[in-house]
GROMACS .gro file of C-alpha atoms in nm:
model
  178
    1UNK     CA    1   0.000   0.000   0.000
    2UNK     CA    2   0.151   0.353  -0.080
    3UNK     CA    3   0.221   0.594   0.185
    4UNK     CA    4  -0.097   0.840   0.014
    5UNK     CA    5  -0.357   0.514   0.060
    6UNK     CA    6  -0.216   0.395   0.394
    7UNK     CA    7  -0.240   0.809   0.528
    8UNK     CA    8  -0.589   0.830   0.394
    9UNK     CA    9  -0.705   0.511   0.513
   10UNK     CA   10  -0.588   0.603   0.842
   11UNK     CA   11  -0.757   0.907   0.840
   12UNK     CA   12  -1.036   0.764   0.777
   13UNK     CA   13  -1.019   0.445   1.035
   14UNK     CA   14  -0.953   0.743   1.333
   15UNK     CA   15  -1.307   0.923   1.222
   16UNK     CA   16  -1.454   0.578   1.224
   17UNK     CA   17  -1.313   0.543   1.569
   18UNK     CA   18  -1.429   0.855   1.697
   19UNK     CA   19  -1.783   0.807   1.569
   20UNK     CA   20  -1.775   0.432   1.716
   21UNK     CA   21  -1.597   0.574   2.123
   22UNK     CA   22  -1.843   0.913   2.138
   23UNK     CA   23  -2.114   0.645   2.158
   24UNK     CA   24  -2.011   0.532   2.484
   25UNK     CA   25  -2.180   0.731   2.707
   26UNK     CA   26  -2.245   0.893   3.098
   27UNK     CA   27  -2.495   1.136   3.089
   28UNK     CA   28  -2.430   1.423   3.327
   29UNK     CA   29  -2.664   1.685   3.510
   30UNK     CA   30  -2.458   1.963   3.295
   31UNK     CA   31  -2.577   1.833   2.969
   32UNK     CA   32  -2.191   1.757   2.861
   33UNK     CA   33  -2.120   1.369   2.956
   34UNK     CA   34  -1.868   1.179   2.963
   35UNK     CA   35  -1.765   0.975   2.681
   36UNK     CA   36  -1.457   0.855   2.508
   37UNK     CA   37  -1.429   1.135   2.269
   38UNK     CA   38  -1.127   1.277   2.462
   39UNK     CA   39  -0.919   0.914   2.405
   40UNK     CA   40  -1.053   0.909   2.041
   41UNK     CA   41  -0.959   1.257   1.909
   42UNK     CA   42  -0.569   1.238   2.118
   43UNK     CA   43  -0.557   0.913   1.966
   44UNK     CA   44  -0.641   1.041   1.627
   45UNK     CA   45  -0.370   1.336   1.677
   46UNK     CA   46  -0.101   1.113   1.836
   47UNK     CA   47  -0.129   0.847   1.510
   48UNK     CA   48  -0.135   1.123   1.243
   49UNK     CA   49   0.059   1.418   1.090
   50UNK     CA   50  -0.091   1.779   1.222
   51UNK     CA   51  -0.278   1.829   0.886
   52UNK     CA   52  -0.478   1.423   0.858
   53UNK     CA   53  -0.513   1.444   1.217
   54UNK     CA   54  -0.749   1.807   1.135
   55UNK     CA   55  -0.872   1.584   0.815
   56UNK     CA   56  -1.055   1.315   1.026
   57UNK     CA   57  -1.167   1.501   1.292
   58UNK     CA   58  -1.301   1.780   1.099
   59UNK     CA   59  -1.497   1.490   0.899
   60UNK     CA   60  -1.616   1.387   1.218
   61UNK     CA   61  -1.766   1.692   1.255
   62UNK     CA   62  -1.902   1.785   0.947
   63UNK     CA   63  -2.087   1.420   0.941
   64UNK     CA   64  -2.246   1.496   1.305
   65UNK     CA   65  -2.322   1.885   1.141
   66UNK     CA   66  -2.503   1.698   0.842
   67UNK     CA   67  -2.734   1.475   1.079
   68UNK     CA   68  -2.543   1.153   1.061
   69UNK     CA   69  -2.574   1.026   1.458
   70UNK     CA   70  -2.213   1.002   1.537
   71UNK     CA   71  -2.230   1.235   1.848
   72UNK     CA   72  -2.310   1.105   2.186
   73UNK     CA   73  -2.573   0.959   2.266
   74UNK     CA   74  -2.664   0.899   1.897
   75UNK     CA   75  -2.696   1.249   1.793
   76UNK     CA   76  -2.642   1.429   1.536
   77UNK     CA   77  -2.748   1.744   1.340
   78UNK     CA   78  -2.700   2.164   1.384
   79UNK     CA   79  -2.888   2.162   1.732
   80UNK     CA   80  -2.548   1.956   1.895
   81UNK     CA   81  -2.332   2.222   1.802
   82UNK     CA   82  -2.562   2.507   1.920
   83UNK     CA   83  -2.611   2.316   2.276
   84UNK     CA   84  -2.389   2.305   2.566
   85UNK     CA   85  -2.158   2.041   2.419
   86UNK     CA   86  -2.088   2.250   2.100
   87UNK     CA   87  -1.778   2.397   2.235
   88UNK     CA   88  -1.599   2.093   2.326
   89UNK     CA   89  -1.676   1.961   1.974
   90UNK     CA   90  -1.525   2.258   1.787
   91UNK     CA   91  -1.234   2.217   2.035
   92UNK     CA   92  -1.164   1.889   1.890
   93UNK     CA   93  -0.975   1.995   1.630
   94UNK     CA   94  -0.681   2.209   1.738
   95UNK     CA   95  -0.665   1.967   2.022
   96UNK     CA   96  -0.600   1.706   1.775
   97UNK     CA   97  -0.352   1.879   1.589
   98UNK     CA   98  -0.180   1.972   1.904
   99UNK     CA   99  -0.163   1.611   1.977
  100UNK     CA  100  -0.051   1.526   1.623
  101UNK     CA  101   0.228   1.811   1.667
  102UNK     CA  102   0.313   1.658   2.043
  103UNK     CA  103   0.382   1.264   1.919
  104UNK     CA  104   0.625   1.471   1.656
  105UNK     CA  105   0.825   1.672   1.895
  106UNK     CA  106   1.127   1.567   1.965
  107UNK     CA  107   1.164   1.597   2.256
  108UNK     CA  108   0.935   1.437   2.555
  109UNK     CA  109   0.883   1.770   2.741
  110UNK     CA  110   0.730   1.916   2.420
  111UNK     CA  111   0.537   1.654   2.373
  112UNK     CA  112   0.389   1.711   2.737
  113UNK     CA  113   0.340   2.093   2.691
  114UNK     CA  114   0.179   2.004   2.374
  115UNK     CA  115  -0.039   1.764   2.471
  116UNK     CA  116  -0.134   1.972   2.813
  117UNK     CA  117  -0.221   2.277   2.549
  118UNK     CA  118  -0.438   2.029   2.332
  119UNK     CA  119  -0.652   1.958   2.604
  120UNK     CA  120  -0.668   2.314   2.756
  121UNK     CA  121  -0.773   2.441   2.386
  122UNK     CA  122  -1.046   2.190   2.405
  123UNK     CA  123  -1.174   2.271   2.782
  124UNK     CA  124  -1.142   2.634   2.684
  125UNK     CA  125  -1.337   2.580   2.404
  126UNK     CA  126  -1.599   2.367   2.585
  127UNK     CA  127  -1.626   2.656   2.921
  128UNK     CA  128  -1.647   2.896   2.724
  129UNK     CA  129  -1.910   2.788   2.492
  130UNK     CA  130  -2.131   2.606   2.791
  131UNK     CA  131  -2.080   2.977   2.967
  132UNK     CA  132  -2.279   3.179   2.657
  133UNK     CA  133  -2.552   2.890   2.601
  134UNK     CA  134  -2.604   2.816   2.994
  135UNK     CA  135  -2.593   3.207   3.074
  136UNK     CA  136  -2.366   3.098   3.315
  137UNK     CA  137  -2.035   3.280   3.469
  138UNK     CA  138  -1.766   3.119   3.337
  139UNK     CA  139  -1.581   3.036   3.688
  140UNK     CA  140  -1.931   2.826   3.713
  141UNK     CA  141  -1.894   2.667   3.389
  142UNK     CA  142  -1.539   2.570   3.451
  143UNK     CA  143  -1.680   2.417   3.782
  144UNK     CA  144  -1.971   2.212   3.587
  145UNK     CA  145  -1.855   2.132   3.250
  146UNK     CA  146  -1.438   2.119   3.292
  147UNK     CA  147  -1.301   2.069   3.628
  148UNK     CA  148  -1.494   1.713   3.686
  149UNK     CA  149  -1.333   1.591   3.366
  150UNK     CA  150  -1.006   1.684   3.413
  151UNK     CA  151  -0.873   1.402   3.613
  152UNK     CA  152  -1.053   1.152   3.331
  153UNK     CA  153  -0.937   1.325   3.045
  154UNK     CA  154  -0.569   1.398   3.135
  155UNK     CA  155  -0.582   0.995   3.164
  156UNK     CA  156  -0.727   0.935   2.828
  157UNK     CA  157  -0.483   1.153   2.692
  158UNK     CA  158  -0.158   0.988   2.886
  159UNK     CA  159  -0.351   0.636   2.730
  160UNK     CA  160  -0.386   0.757   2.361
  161UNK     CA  161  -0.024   0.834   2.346
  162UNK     CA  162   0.090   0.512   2.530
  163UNK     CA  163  -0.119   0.314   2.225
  164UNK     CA  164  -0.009   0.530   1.956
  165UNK     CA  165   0.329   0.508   1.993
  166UNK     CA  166   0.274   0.132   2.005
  167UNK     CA  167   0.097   0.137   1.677
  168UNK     CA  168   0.397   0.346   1.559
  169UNK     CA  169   0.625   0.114   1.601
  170UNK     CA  170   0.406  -0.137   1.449
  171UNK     CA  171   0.368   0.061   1.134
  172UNK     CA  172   0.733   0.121   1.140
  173UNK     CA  173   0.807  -0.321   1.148
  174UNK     CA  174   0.564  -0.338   0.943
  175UNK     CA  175   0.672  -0.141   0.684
  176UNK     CA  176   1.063  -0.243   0.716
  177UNK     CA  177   0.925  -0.607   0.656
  178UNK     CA  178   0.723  -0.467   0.326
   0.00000   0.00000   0.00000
């Protein structure tokens, strides 16, 4: 398979992945619940370049956007993005390509800052966003829709890159063996 193919058909088995993890599910008083969306979109960033990690996760996206039920809890559609979890979704991507740029640095305390950033940019996103549609302070948004995540979401991150560079190295074998 040709490095072009086997990019694309990654990029394309990551938004599969995505679709397939924000299905499982805790709903949560907020509104925002906890899912594996987090793991999914580091995961995505960690296995990919910067600019196919933005590819799949913006497809992601734009599926969900069109109606296609790959949100959680089976949703899908315009009303998603306009309701308190629309920030965190639009936070997806730089946090991916954050990740993507943190499994390239080369140097581990990049990758940390990096990775640390990704996730910020997506909480940001998410306060921020729950804040304007919740008329709600954003101290108290941080407090409802961020700060009971963190612990669970700095994990899924530490995870995603744990598996990723495993699946690397993989690649790598695999394609010295090709």
């Amino acid at each position: 398979m040709n490095h072009r193919m086997r990019t694309t058909v990654q990029a394309a088995l990551c938004t599969a992945l995505l679709c397939l993890l924000a299905q499982a599910t805790i709903p949560m008083p907020s509104g925002v619940p906890i899912t594996l969306q987090t793991f999914a979109v580091a995961l995505a960033g960690y296995c990919q370049d910067s600019k196919r990690a933005a590819l799949s996760v913006t497809a992601y996206l734009l599926l969900g956007l069109v109606g296609v039920p790959v949100f959680s809890a089976m949703q899908g559609g315009i009303g998603v993005f306009a309701g308190p979890t629309g920030g965190f979704l639009i936070g997806f991507v730089p946090f991916a390509v954050l990740c993507a740029l943190a499994a390239a640095a080369p140097h581990i305390g990049w990758t940390i800052v990096l990775s640390v950033a990704g996730l910020a940019c997506c909480h940001a996103c998410g306060v921020v966003w729950f804040s304007v549609v919740a008329k709600a302070a954003l101290g108290r948004a941080f407090l409802l829709v961020s700060a009971p995540y963190l612990i669970k979401d700095a994990a899924s991150v530490l995870v995603a890159y744990l598996l990723a560079r495993a699946v690397r190295k993989a690649l790598a074998r695999s394609e010295q063996k090709a």
